[in-house]
Amino acid sequence: MSKPDTPMDHYSLNCETLSTEPNAAVIAIGVVQFDPNTARQGKKMYWSIDIASAMKSGRVDADTLLWWMKQDPRTQKVFFEDKKVPLVQALDELATFMRSNSMAPILWVNKVQADVFWLINAYKNGTVGLQPPWHHRNVRDMPTLVDAAGMTGTEWPFPQGVKHNALDDAIYQAHIISMAWMKCRGISPVVAPLVIPGATEKRSVGKAVLP
């Protein structure tokens, strides 16, 4: 079992929702385990959540629905994926995944007041007895690290995968975090290449996605 704060105790997570409010309905979750010292990525998980179960536990806003309607058809596939799971199953499997791989998982998100708040609300209102699998002291956000590293947009790798796909965004986010982490710590900038090989095709709902 991993010891606390070992490299693969870091997790990059991204959610897609039907609102921008803290109690938004969560319709997809993507998470990837990674080592910020090398940008090496490990196990990946993705859940496409049944819309009805998501709406029972979270808010839906007209503005957000209109936003989804204007997105690329590949992005909109989240609404039509065949293998959807109930929200409670996704949250249970997320907790099991993180706790079974790390004693003290460190959670990285793009915005704490977005993804973390959304999942806290989902665990509170979409489950009975389940708790988020991370400690609040182990939550980190990407923008703060990027600012501390003094990274500019020209230093970021070109995005791959499907924009606003929860797993593809989590993978890309992990790579940016690793680049900023290494820059802050004076580690050689040679990192693992950012590759999302057919992510939308290889994705397996509720199961590990092999790198």
XYZ file of N, CA, C and O in Angstrom:
844
model
N 0.843 -1.194 0.000
C 0.000 0.000 0.000
C 0.880 1.246 0.000
O 1.939 1.270 0.611
N 0.422 2.293 -0.711
C 1.186 3.524 -0.796
C 1.292 4.200 0.563
O 0.388 4.134 1.380
N 2.431 4.854 0.817
C 2.595 5.659 2.004
C 2.120 7.074 1.713
O 2.115 7.515 0.574
N 1.719 7.824 2.744
C 1.231 9.175 2.513
C 2.239 10.031 1.758
O 3.438 9.995 2.027
N 1.711 10.809 0.805
C 2.486 11.774 0.034
C 3.546 11.136 -0.857
O 4.529 11.773 -1.227
N 3.409 9.861 -1.203
C 4.245 9.293 -2.241
C 3.737 9.822 -3.571
O 2.591 10.239 -3.678
N 4.566 9.828 -4.620
C 4.175 10.488 -5.866
C 2.822 10.086 -6.434
O 2.072 10.927 -6.900
N 2.484 8.812 -6.399
C 1.225 8.387 -6.993
C 0.034 8.586 -6.061
O -1.034 8.022 -6.276
N 0.218 9.373 -5.004
C -0.912 9.768 -4.164
C -1.594 11.026 -4.705
O -2.517 11.543 -4.090
N -1.124 11.508 -5.845
C -1.708 12.709 -6.447
C -2.762 12.310 -7.480
O -2.535 11.409 -8.291
N -3.911 13.014 -7.443
C -5.025 12.714 -8.345
C -5.530 14.001 -8.983
O -5.831 14.968 -8.289
N -5.606 13.994 -10.291
C -6.195 15.112 -11.024
C -7.635 14.745 -11.354
O -7.907 13.681 -11.933
N -8.567 15.622 -10.972
C -9.993 15.311 -11.114
C -10.725 16.430 -11.842
O -10.416 17.615 -11.662
N -11.691 16.043 -12.657
C -12.516 17.016 -13.371
C -13.954 16.517 -13.420
O -14.203 15.322 -13.567
N -14.887 17.455 -13.274
C -16.317 17.133 -13.351
C -16.969 17.931 -14.481
O -16.524 19.026 -14.817
N -18.036 17.380 -15.020
C -18.921 18.128 -15.920
C -20.290 18.177 -15.258
O -20.719 17.195 -14.625
N -20.959 19.317 -15.375
C -22.188 19.536 -14.615
C -23.262 20.219 -15.453
O -23.024 20.622 -16.600
N -24.435 20.380 -14.835
C -25.562 21.064 -15.475
C -25.829 22.424 -14.837
O -26.900 22.993 -15.018
N -24.863 22.925 -14.091
C -24.967 24.246 -13.476
C -23.556 24.674 -13.084
O -22.643 23.840 -13.053
N -23.387 25.948 -12.792
C -22.100 26.422 -12.280
C -22.172 26.718 -10.781
O -21.184 27.135 -10.183
N -23.331 26.491 -10.180
C -23.511 26.734 -8.747
C -22.878 25.606 -7.925
O -22.664 24.500 -8.442
N -22.594 25.836 -6.638
C -21.949 24.809 -5.808
C -22.742 23.510 -5.686
O -22.161 22.464 -5.396
N -24.060 23.579 -5.885
C -24.897 22.374 -5.790
C -25.287 21.846 -7.163
O -26.351 21.266 -7.349
N -24.427 22.025 -8.140
C -24.722 21.605 -9.513
C -24.903 20.100 -9.634
O -24.285 19.317 -8.908
N -25.740 19.702 -10.572
C -25.907 18.285 -10.911
C -24.674 17.816 -11.673
O -24.307 18.396 -12.701
N -24.025 16.762 -11.180
C -22.802 16.234 -11.781
C -23.159 15.130 -12.767
O -23.792 14.144 -12.399
N -22.730 15.294 -14.026
C -23.084 14.312 -15.050
C -21.891 13.499 -15.546
O -22.079 12.535 -16.303
N -20.686 13.868 -15.144
C -19.509 13.082 -15.527
C -18.359 13.399 -14.576
O -18.208 14.537 -14.133
N -17.556 12.371 -14.291
C -16.383 12.519 -13.433
C -15.218 11.799 -14.095
O -15.345 10.656 -14.526
N -14.085 12.487 -14.167
C -12.868 11.870 -14.660
C -11.747 12.093 -13.662
O -11.646 13.167 -13.069
N -10.908 11.095 -13.439
C -9.812 11.232 -12.476
C -8.624 10.406 -12.960
O -8.791 9.322 -13.525
N -7.425 10.948 -12.754
C -6.204 10.241 -13.141
C -5.193 10.357 -12.020
O -5.014 11.411 -11.413
N -4.530 9.253 -11.737
C -3.477 9.194 -10.731
C -2.164 9.585 -11.414
O -1.899 9.156 -12.547
N -1.350 10.438 -10.758
C -0.134 10.882 -11.445
C 0.988 11.223 -10.471
O 0.768 11.416 -9.281
N 2.191 11.306 -11.034
C 3.395 11.694 -10.296
C 3.815 13.072 -10.795
O 4.305 13.198 -11.918
N 3.645 14.131 -10.009
C 3.975 15.474 -10.477
C 5.472 15.716 -10.656
O 5.866 16.709 -11.272
N 6.308 14.806 -10.140
C 7.753 14.961 -10.302
C 8.230 14.559 -11.687
O 9.334 14.935 -12.100
N 7.414 13.784 -12.414
C 7.811 13.291 -13.735
C 6.726 13.468 -14.786
O 6.987 13.260 -15.967
N 5.518 13.794 -14.368
C 4.347 13.863 -15.245
C 3.866 12.470 -15.659
O 2.970 12.342 -16.494
N 4.444 11.445 -15.060
C 3.969 10.086 -15.367
C 2.567 9.902 -14.814
O 2.279 10.298 -13.685
N 1.696 9.303 -15.607
C 0.314 9.085 -15.192
C 0.044 7.602 -15.004
O 0.574 6.759 -15.712
N -0.793 7.322 -14.010
C -1.105 5.938 -13.685
C -2.526 5.568 -14.056
O -2.968 5.765 -15.184
N -3.265 5.064 -13.073
C -4.615 4.588 -13.323
C -5.562 5.745 -13.609
O -5.427 6.825 -13.048
N -6.515 5.477 -14.491
C -7.495 6.481 -14.882
C -8.895 5.903 -14.726
O -9.116 4.721 -14.974
N -9.832 6.741 -14.310
C -11.220 6.308 -14.153
C -12.161 7.350 -14.746
O -11.852 8.550 -14.744
N -13.280 6.877 -15.242
C -14.284 7.773 -15.822
C -15.682 7.225 -15.543
O -15.919 6.027 -15.643
N -16.581 8.132 -15.196
C -17.981 7.771 -14.999
C -18.879 8.737 -15.759
O -18.768 9.956 -15.594
N -19.746 8.198 -16.578
C -20.816 8.973 -17.208
C -22.074 8.678 -16.396
O -22.496 7.520 -16.280
N -22.640 9.708 -15.817
C -23.680 9.528 -14.792
C -25.079 9.673 -15.377
O -25.337 10.569 -16.197
N -25.954 8.794 -14.944
C -27.360 8.850 -15.346
C -27.927 10.238 -15.022
O -27.837 10.704 -13.878
N -28.480 10.884 -16.038
C -28.919 12.269 -15.887
C -30.010 12.402 -14.818
O -29.999 13.342 -14.010
N -30.940 11.460 -14.783
C -32.034 11.543 -13.815
C -31.509 11.498 -12.385
O -31.952 12.264 -11.519
N -30.548 10.594 -12.116
C -30.007 10.504 -10.760
C -29.188 11.742 -10.423
O -29.174 12.191 -9.270
N -28.516 12.319 -11.406
C -27.758 13.543 -11.172
C -28.677 14.696 -10.808
O -28.403 15.478 -9.895
N -29.810 14.783 -11.505
C -30.745 15.887 -11.276
C -31.446 15.789 -9.926
O -31.841 16.804 -9.352
N -31.582 14.582 -9.400
C -32.201 14.421 -8.090
C -31.345 14.996 -6.968
O -31.861 15.354 -5.912
N -30.050 15.068 -7.216
C -29.127 15.480 -6.158
C -28.452 16.822 -6.432
O -27.656 17.284 -5.619
N -28.761 17.427 -7.565
C -28.088 18.675 -7.902
C -28.940 19.598 -8.749
O -29.995 19.229 -9.258
N -28.454 20.791 -8.896
C -29.172 21.863 -9.581
C -28.927 21.842 -11.094
O -27.848 21.485 -11.556
N -29.938 22.250 -11.838
C -29.841 22.394 -13.282
C -30.206 23.836 -13.631
O -31.231 24.353 -13.179
N -29.366 24.492 -14.423
C -29.613 25.869 -14.829
C -29.822 25.959 -16.328
O -29.117 25.298 -17.107
N -30.757 26.796 -16.732
C -31.047 26.973 -18.151
C -29.824 27.481 -18.910
O -29.547 27.042 -20.037
N -29.085 28.404 -18.313
C -27.910 28.965 -18.988
C -26.875 27.885 -19.302
O -26.252 27.896 -20.373
N -26.706 26.964 -18.358
C -25.737 25.892 -18.578
C -26.224 24.926 -19.651
O -25.439 24.463 -20.490
N -27.515 24.626 -19.659
C -28.062 23.763 -20.712
C -27.888 24.402 -22.084
O -27.539 23.722 -23.060
N -28.121 25.700 -22.175
C -27.927 26.409 -23.446
C -26.459 26.371 -23.859
O -26.145 26.238 -25.049
N -25.574 26.472 -22.880
C -24.139 26.379 -23.167
C -23.802 25.013 -23.753
O -23.074 24.922 -24.757
N -24.324 23.947 -23.161
C -24.079 22.598 -23.674
C -24.599 22.449 -25.100
O -23.975 21.780 -25.933
N -25.718 23.062 -25.392
C -26.316 22.955 -26.729
C -25.443 23.590 -27.805
O -25.572 23.262 -28.987
N -24.554 24.485 -27.409
C -23.690 25.182 -28.367
C -22.331 24.507 -28.533
O -21.499 24.989 -29.315
N -22.087 23.410 -27.830
C -20.784 22.767 -27.871
C -20.649 21.813 -29.060
O -21.621 21.443 -29.706
N -19.412 21.432 -29.285
C -19.088 20.484 -30.353
C -19.829 19.160 -30.113
O -19.999 18.740 -28.968
N -20.273 18.493 -31.170
C -20.973 17.211 -31.010
C -20.181 16.186 -30.208
O -20.761 15.374 -29.479
N -18.864 16.202 -30.314
C -18.057 15.251 -29.528
C -18.179 15.549 -28.041
O -18.195 14.629 -27.214
N -18.263 16.820 -27.685
C -18.443 17.208 -26.289
C -19.819 16.794 -25.793
O -19.972 16.347 -24.652
N -20.821 16.914 -26.647
C -22.197 16.600 -26.272
C -22.447 15.103 -26.104
O -23.505 14.711 -25.594
N -21.487 14.269 -26.488
C -21.665 12.821 -26.361
C -21.897 12.384 -24.916
O -22.402 11.293 -24.675
N -21.503 13.237 -23.952
C -21.701 12.891 -22.551
C -23.175 12.622 -22.252
O -23.510 11.845 -21.345
N -24.073 13.225 -23.020
C -25.504 13.031 -22.793
C -26.021 11.735 -23.406
O -27.112 11.277 -23.055
N -25.251 11.155 -24.329
C -25.771 10.020 -25.093
C -24.948 8.751 -24.938
O -25.188 7.774 -25.635
N -23.985 8.750 -24.030
C -23.178 7.555 -23.824
C -24.044 6.407 -23.319
O -24.935 6.600 -22.488
N -23.778 5.213 -23.821
C -24.612 4.052 -23.500
C -24.445 3.589 -22.052
O -25.427 3.286 -21.372
N -23.220 3.517 -21.586
C -22.938 2.925 -20.278
C -22.929 3.992 -19.188
O -21.879 4.433 -18.720
N -24.104 4.387 -18.781
C -24.224 5.352 -17.686
C -24.450 4.617 -16.371
O -24.980 3.504 -16.361
N -24.047 5.260 -15.282
C -24.229 4.658 -13.967
C -24.942 5.649 -13.065
O -24.877 6.863 -13.274
N -25.658 5.163 -12.042
C -26.280 6.077 -11.076
C -25.224 6.894 -10.349
O -24.086 6.440 -10.164
N -25.589 8.080 -9.909
C -24.654 8.957 -9.207
C -24.045 8.261 -7.993
O -22.830 8.340 -7.763
N -24.855 7.562 -7.205
C -24.347 6.924 -5.989
C -23.288 5.882 -6.321
O -22.301 5.724 -5.592
N -23.457 5.177 -7.422
C -22.457 4.175 -7.819
C -21.150 4.847 -8.212
O -20.064 4.391 -7.811
N -21.242 5.929 -8.963
C -20.036 6.649 -9.374
C -19.273 7.170 -8.160
O -18.039 7.043 -8.073
N -19.983 7.741 -7.196
C -19.333 8.297 -6.011
C -18.717 7.207 -5.142
O -17.640 7.389 -4.562
N -19.402 6.082 -5.036
C -18.880 4.950 -4.274
C -17.602 4.419 -4.918
O -16.593 4.160 -4.236
N -17.620 4.271 -6.247
C -16.457 3.735 -6.945
C -15.296 4.730 -6.947
O -14.129 4.328 -6.891
N -15.601 6.023 -6.991
C -14.546 7.034 -6.889
C -13.846 6.938 -5.534
O -12.613 6.948 -5.454
N -14.637 6.827 -4.479
C -14.071 6.713 -3.137
C -13.240 5.442 -2.995
O -12.134 5.458 -2.434
N -13.752 4.344 -3.513
C -13.027 3.072 -3.444
C -11.722 3.148 -4.217
O -10.671 2.677 -3.750
N -11.773 3.739 -5.394
C -10.587 3.872 -6.239
C -9.480 4.650 -5.532
O -8.326 4.201 -5.457
N -9.816 5.801 -4.972
C -8.801 6.637 -4.349
C -8.288 6.030 -3.049
O -7.080 6.023 -2.778
N -9.194 5.482 -2.248
C -8.774 4.929 -0.955
C -8.003 3.633 -1.096
O -7.140 3.319 -0.265
N -8.293 2.859 -2.119
C -7.597 1.588 -2.305
C -6.194 1.776 -2.869
O -5.350 0.883 -2.771
N -5.944 2.953 -3.455
C -4.640 3.217 -4.045
C -3.772 4.145 -3.207
O -2.558 4.210 -3.433
N -4.371 4.869 -2.268
C -3.611 5.833 -1.471
C -4.190 5.950 -0.073
O -5.405 5.995 0.103
N -3.301 6.042 0.916
C -3.752 6.250 2.286
C -4.187 7.697 2.507
O -5.085 7.970 3.301
N -3.522 8.612 1.815
C -3.832 10.039 1.970
C -3.818 10.703 0.600
O -2.865 11.404 0.247
N -4.854 10.461 -0.213
C -4.863 11.014 -1.567
C -4.830 12.539 -1.581
O -5.485 13.191 -0.775
N -4.036 13.082 -2.499
C -3.949 14.526 -2.693
C -4.732 14.865 -3.950
O -4.416 14.393 -5.045
N -5.758 15.684 -3.789
C -6.682 15.974 -4.877
C -6.344 17.294 -5.540
O -6.253 18.336 -4.883
N -6.175 17.256 -6.864
C -5.921 18.452 -7.653
C -7.115 18.743 -8.558
O -7.624 17.842 -9.234
N -7.553 19.998 -8.567
C -8.661 20.420 -9.429
C -8.305 21.768 -10.046
O -7.351 22.439 -9.631
N -9.086 22.167 -11.025
C -8.867 23.468 -11.646
C -9.388 24.597 -10.760
O -8.761 25.656 -10.656
N -10.520 24.354 -10.099
C -11.090 25.349 -9.191
C -11.718 24.628 -8.008
O -12.639 23.827 -8.185
N -11.224 24.918 -6.811
C -11.769 24.276 -5.617
C -13.245 24.597 -5.465
O -14.056 23.727 -5.124
N -13.612 25.860 -5.708
C -15.006 26.265 -5.520
C -15.923 25.711 -6.608
O -17.130 25.941 -6.574
N -15.360 24.972 -7.540
C -16.168 24.317 -8.561
C -16.197 22.811 -8.298
O -17.078 22.297 -7.612
N -15.200 22.085 -8.802
C -15.225 20.615 -8.739
C -15.367 20.063 -7.324
O -16.150 19.133 -7.093
N -14.622 20.609 -6.371
C -14.690 20.087 -5.007
C -16.057 20.357 -4.391
O -16.659 19.478 -3.772
N -16.566 21.566 -4.557
C -17.885 21.901 -4.022
C -18.962 21.024 -4.655
O -19.889 20.570 -3.979
N -18.847 20.802 -5.967
C -19.846 19.970 -6.651
C -19.866 18.553 -6.078
O -20.946 17.982 -5.847
N -18.689 17.993 -5.840
C -18.641 16.623 -5.335
C -19.035 16.535 -3.865
O -19.668 15.556 -3.448
N -18.693 17.533 -3.078
C -19.139 17.537 -1.684
C -20.659 17.547 -1.634
O -21.287 16.806 -0.853
N -21.279 18.367 -2.468
C -22.743 18.400 -2.529
C -23.304 17.064 -2.993
O -24.298 16.577 -2.456
N -22.647 16.455 -3.987
C -23.118 15.172 -4.499
C -23.038 14.092 -3.435
O -23.967 13.287 -3.269
N -21.938 14.043 -2.688
C -21.821 13.054 -1.615
C -22.858 13.305 -0.520
O -23.411 12.360 0.058
N -23.136 14.570 -0.245
C -24.089 14.911 0.819
C -25.527 14.583 0.428
O -26.302 14.044 1.235
N -25.901 14.886 -0.805
C -27.297 14.767 -1.221
C -27.589 13.579 -2.129
O -28.760 13.269 -2.373
N -26.520 12.925 -2.631
C -26.733 11.819 -3.553
C -26.426 10.457 -2.977
O -26.566 9.445 -3.659
N -25.971 10.421 -1.720
C -25.629 9.146 -1.093
C -26.115 9.128 0.348
O -26.524 10.149 0.898
N -26.046 7.949 0.947
C -26.353 7.804 2.374
C -25.125 7.207 3.042
O -24.784 6.046 2.833
N -24.421 8.040 3.802
C -23.279 7.544 4.564
C -21.933 7.642 3.870
O -20.905 7.465 4.518
N -21.900 7.906 2.573
C -20.623 8.025 1.891
C -19.997 9.391 2.135
O -20.700 10.398 2.234
N -18.683 9.419 2.228
C -17.945 10.647 2.434
C -16.912 10.814 1.326
O -16.402 9.829 0.778
N -16.553 12.055 0.974
C -15.488 12.254 -0.009
C -14.217 11.550 0.431
O -13.887 11.538 1.634
N -13.467 10.954 -0.486
C -12.288 10.151 -0.112
C -11.018 10.948 0.124
O -9.934 10.366 0.180
N -11.111 12.252 0.250
C -9.933 13.072 0.502
C -10.149 13.919 1.748
O -11.270 14.252 2.112
N -9.057 14.282 2.406
C -9.124 15.196 3.543
C -9.049 16.622 3.008
O -8.335 16.891 2.035
N -9.771 17.524 3.656
C -9.822 18.891 3.135
C -8.455 19.553 3.091
O -8.221 20.468 2.284
N -7.526 19.098 3.931
C -6.177 19.668 3.912
C -5.372 19.198 2.701
O -4.307 19.763 2.410
N -5.848 18.176 2.022
C -5.133 17.624 0.878
C -5.733 18.042 -0.456
O -5.522 17.375 -1.470
N -6.463 19.132 -0.467
C -7.044 19.651 -1.707
C -6.137 20.745 -2.257
O -5.724 21.652 -1.531
N -5.824 20.665 -3.545
C -4.961 21.638 -4.214
C -5.666 22.141 -5.483
O -6.466 21.437 -6.070
N -5.308 23.380 -5.896
C -5.871 23.870 -7.157
C -4.758 24.247 -8.124
O -3.706 24.757 -7.731
N -4.994 23.965 -9.390
C -3.991 24.164 -10.432
C -3.598 25.633 -10.635
O -2.403 25.944 -10.744
N -4.541 26.588 -10.712
C -4.148 27.978 -11.000
C -3.142 28.560 -10.014
O -2.235 29.302 -10.410
N -3.281 28.240 -8.725
C -2.344 28.760 -7.734
C -0.931 28.271 -8.014
O 0.043 29.037 -7.950
N -0.798 26.980 -8.328
C 0.519 26.413 -8.624
C 1.093 27.010 -9.905
O 2.283 27.332 -9.981
N 0.258 27.149 -10.921
C 0.709 27.720 -12.194
C 1.197 29.158 -11.991
O 2.225 29.569 -12.536
N 0.461 29.933 -11.184
C 0.882 31.306 -10.885
C 2.222 31.325 -10.140
O 3.102 32.132 -10.429
N 2.364 30.434 -9.160
C 3.603 30.372 -8.389
C 4.794 30.005 -9.274
O 5.916 30.472 -9.058
N 4.539 29.193 -10.290
C 5.599 28.771 -11.204
C 5.919 29.842 -12.244
O 6.937 29.745 -12.939
N 5.054 30.838 -12.350
C 5.259 31.879 -13.345
C 5.111 31.371 -14.763
O 5.723 31.888 -15.698
N 4.282 30.351 -14.947
C 4.088 29.776 -16.276
C 3.191 30.671 -17.127
O 2.178 31.181 -16.648
N 3.558 30.810 -18.371
C 2.728 31.546 -19.321
C 2.012 30.558 -20.233
O 2.371 29.384 -20.297
N 1.015 31.043 -20.920
C 0.248 30.171 -21.802
C 1.091 29.514 -22.881
O 0.785 28.407 -23.340
N 2.184 30.171 -23.288
C 3.034 29.603 -24.334
C 3.805 28.387 -23.856
O 4.329 27.626 -24.669
N 3.880 28.181 -22.553
C 4.592 27.027 -22.006
C 3.692 25.791 -21.890
O 4.179 24.701 -21.603
N 2.403 25.989 -22.075
C 1.481 24.873 -21.937
C 1.490 24.014 -23.196
O 1.547 24.539 -24.307
N 1.419 22.698 -23.055
C 1.320 21.842 -24.243
C -0.027 22.043 -24.925
O -1.003 22.458 -24.290
N -0.066 21.758 -26.207
C -1.326 21.907 -26.940
C -2.326 20.869 -26.437
O -1.993 19.690 -26.308
N -3.552 21.282 -26.114
C -4.546 20.338 -25.585
C -4.836 19.191 -26.548
O -4.859 19.383 -27.767
N -5.029 18.016 -25.999
C -5.440 16.861 -26.777
C -6.749 16.329 -26.209
O -7.176 16.720 -25.137
N -7.357 15.405 -26.930
C -8.608 14.830 -26.461
C -9.788 15.724 -26.775
O -9.694 16.665 -27.570
N -10.911 15.445 -26.135
C -12.156 16.164 -26.363
C -12.316 17.235 -25.295
O -12.293 16.938 -24.100
N -12.480 18.477 -25.718
C -12.658 19.573 -24.782
C -13.933 19.376 -23.971
O -14.972 19.009 -24.510
N -13.851 19.619 -22.675
C -14.963 19.469 -21.738
C -15.403 18.015 -21.581
O -16.524 17.740 -21.161
N -14.499 17.088 -21.914
C -14.706 15.693 -21.513
C -13.985 15.519 -20.185
O -12.805 15.886 -20.060
N -14.670 15.002 -19.185
C -14.134 14.978 -17.822
C -12.787 14.267 -17.723
O -11.871 14.742 -17.036
N -12.638 13.128 -18.393
C -11.379 12.386 -18.298
C -10.274 13.062 -19.102
O -9.147 13.213 -18.615
N -10.579 13.459 -20.315
C -9.560 14.112 -21.138
C -9.054 15.389 -20.460
O -7.861 15.688 -20.485
N -9.953 16.152 -19.855
C -9.546 17.368 -19.151
C -8.706 17.052 -17.924
O -7.756 17.779 -17.596
N -9.045 15.969 -17.221
C -8.259 15.581 -16.037
C -6.846 15.179 -16.430
O -5.872 15.493 -15.731
N -6.715 14.480 -17.557
C -5.399 14.064 -18.044
C -4.553 15.288 -18.410
O -3.389 15.396 -18.026
N -5.138 16.200 -19.149
C -4.433 17.423 -19.549
C -4.059 18.260 -18.325
O -2.943 18.773 -18.213
N -4.980 18.355 -17.388
C -4.752 19.107 -16.156
C -3.578 18.532 -15.371
O -2.742 19.279 -14.849
N -3.491 17.211 -15.290
C -2.390 16.565 -14.569
C -1.048 16.914 -15.199
O -0.045 17.086 -14.498
N -1.031 17.026 -16.507
C 0.220 17.346 -17.191
C 0.643 18.782 -16.888
O 1.831 19.039 -16.623
N -0.302 19.722 -16.903
C 0.009 21.112 -16.592
C 0.500 21.241 -15.149
O 1.469 21.942 -14.856
N -0.185 20.560 -14.236
C 0.214 20.582 -12.824
C 1.646 20.078 -12.674
O 2.461 20.666 -11.947
N 1.967 18.992 -13.359
C 3.310 18.419 -13.263
C 4.365 19.389 -13.778
O 5.444 19.538 -13.175
N 4.076 20.060 -14.888
C 5.032 21.025 -15.447
C 5.276 22.165 -14.457
O 6.419 22.582 -14.242
N 4.205 22.686 -13.862
C 4.340 23.781 -12.896
C 5.052 23.304 -11.630
O 5.895 24.025 -11.061
N 4.722 22.105 -11.183
C 5.343 21.527 -9.982
C 6.862 21.435 -10.163
O 7.634 21.839 -9.290
N 7.274 20.899 -11.312
C 8.702 20.731 -11.569
C 9.416 22.075 -11.693
O 10.550 22.235 -11.248
N 8.746 23.043 -12.290
C 9.352 24.366 -12.427
C 9.553 25.000 -11.049
O 10.596 25.609 -10.782
N 8.565 24.862 -10.171
C 8.679 25.416 -8.818
C 9.796 24.749 -8.028
O 10.455 25.399 -7.204
N 10.022 23.457 -8.251
C 10.991 22.701 -7.466
C 12.352 22.576 -8.141
O 13.232 21.891 -7.631
N 12.503 23.216 -9.296
C 13.783 23.170 -9.982
C 14.130 21.815 -10.539
O 15.310 21.471 -10.700
N 13.120 21.014 -10.854
C 13.336 19.684 -11.429
C 13.495 19.832 -12.937
O 12.884 20.700 -13.555
N 14.299 19.013 -13.537
C 14.512 19.048 -14.979
C 13.176 19.083 -15.700
O 12.262 18.309 -15.390
N 13.040 19.966 -16.688
C 11.759 20.102 -17.386
C 11.439 18.977 -18.349
O 10.417 19.008 -19.018
N 12.309 17.977 -18.456
C 12.012 16.846 -19.325
C 10.909 16.035 -18.682
O 11.081 15.473 -17.599
N 9.756 15.993 -19.337
C 8.600 15.315 -18.759
C 8.059 14.274 -19.711
O 8.365 14.269 -20.899
N 7.220 13.406 -19.182
C 6.555 12.419 -20.020
C 5.664 13.128 -21.027
O 5.037 14.133 -20.709
N 5.635 12.668 -22.274
C 4.820 13.345 -23.285
C 3.340 13.271 -22.941
O 2.872 12.300 -22.346
N 2.627 14.328 -23.314
C 1.194 14.345 -23.100
C 0.545 13.552 -24.214
O 0.578 13.958 -25.376
N -0.012 12.412 -23.884
C -0.653 11.561 -24.880
C -1.998 11.111 -24.347
O -2.100 10.584 -23.249
N -3.032 11.347 -25.135
C -4.360 10.839 -24.794
C -4.760 9.933 -25.951
O -5.452 10.340 -26.873
N -4.234 8.688 -25.958
C -4.421 7.804 -27.114
C -5.838 7.293 -27.252
O -6.251 6.361 -26.582
N -6.597 7.917 -28.149
C -7.967 7.480 -28.370
C -8.772 7.459 -27.104
O -9.546 6.538 -26.861
N -8.603 8.468 -26.272
C -9.218 8.453 -24.939
C -10.710 8.224 -25.008
O -11.276 7.474 -24.225
N -11.382 8.852 -25.959
C -12.834 8.716 -26.014
C -13.250 7.321 -26.442
O -14.336 6.861 -26.120
N -12.353 6.620 -27.168
C -12.670 5.257 -27.572
C -12.287 4.254 -26.490
O -12.970 3.259 -26.270
N -11.158 4.523 -25.772
C -10.673 3.572 -24.772
C -11.384 3.706 -23.440
O -11.271 2.863 -22.581
N -12.164 4.768 -23.304
C -12.806 5.034 -22.024
C -13.742 3.885 -21.637
O -14.491 3.365 -22.452
N -13.675 3.507 -20.391
C -14.531 2.437 -19.876
C -15.268 2.964 -18.662
O -14.655 3.294 -17.662
N -16.566 3.055 -18.744
C -17.343 3.675 -17.691
C -17.266 2.869 -16.405
O -17.559 1.678 -16.369
N -16.826 3.519 -15.337
C -16.769 2.875 -14.046
C -15.666 1.860 -13.898
O -15.639 1.089 -12.958
N -14.723 1.832 -14.867
C -13.625 0.891 -14.787
C -12.323 1.621 -15.094
O -12.318 2.690 -15.697
N -11.222 1.011 -14.684
C -9.933 1.641 -14.935
C -9.685 1.727 -16.432
O -9.996 0.807 -17.191
N -9.120 2.845 -16.861
C -8.721 3.023 -18.243
C -7.219 2.937 -18.286
O -6.522 3.734 -17.664
N -6.693 1.981 -18.987
C -5.260 1.763 -18.988
C -4.555 2.865 -19.760
O -5.060 3.329 -20.785
N -3.380 3.312 -19.273
C -2.634 4.358 -19.978
C -2.105 3.847 -21.301
O -2.056 2.649 -21.523
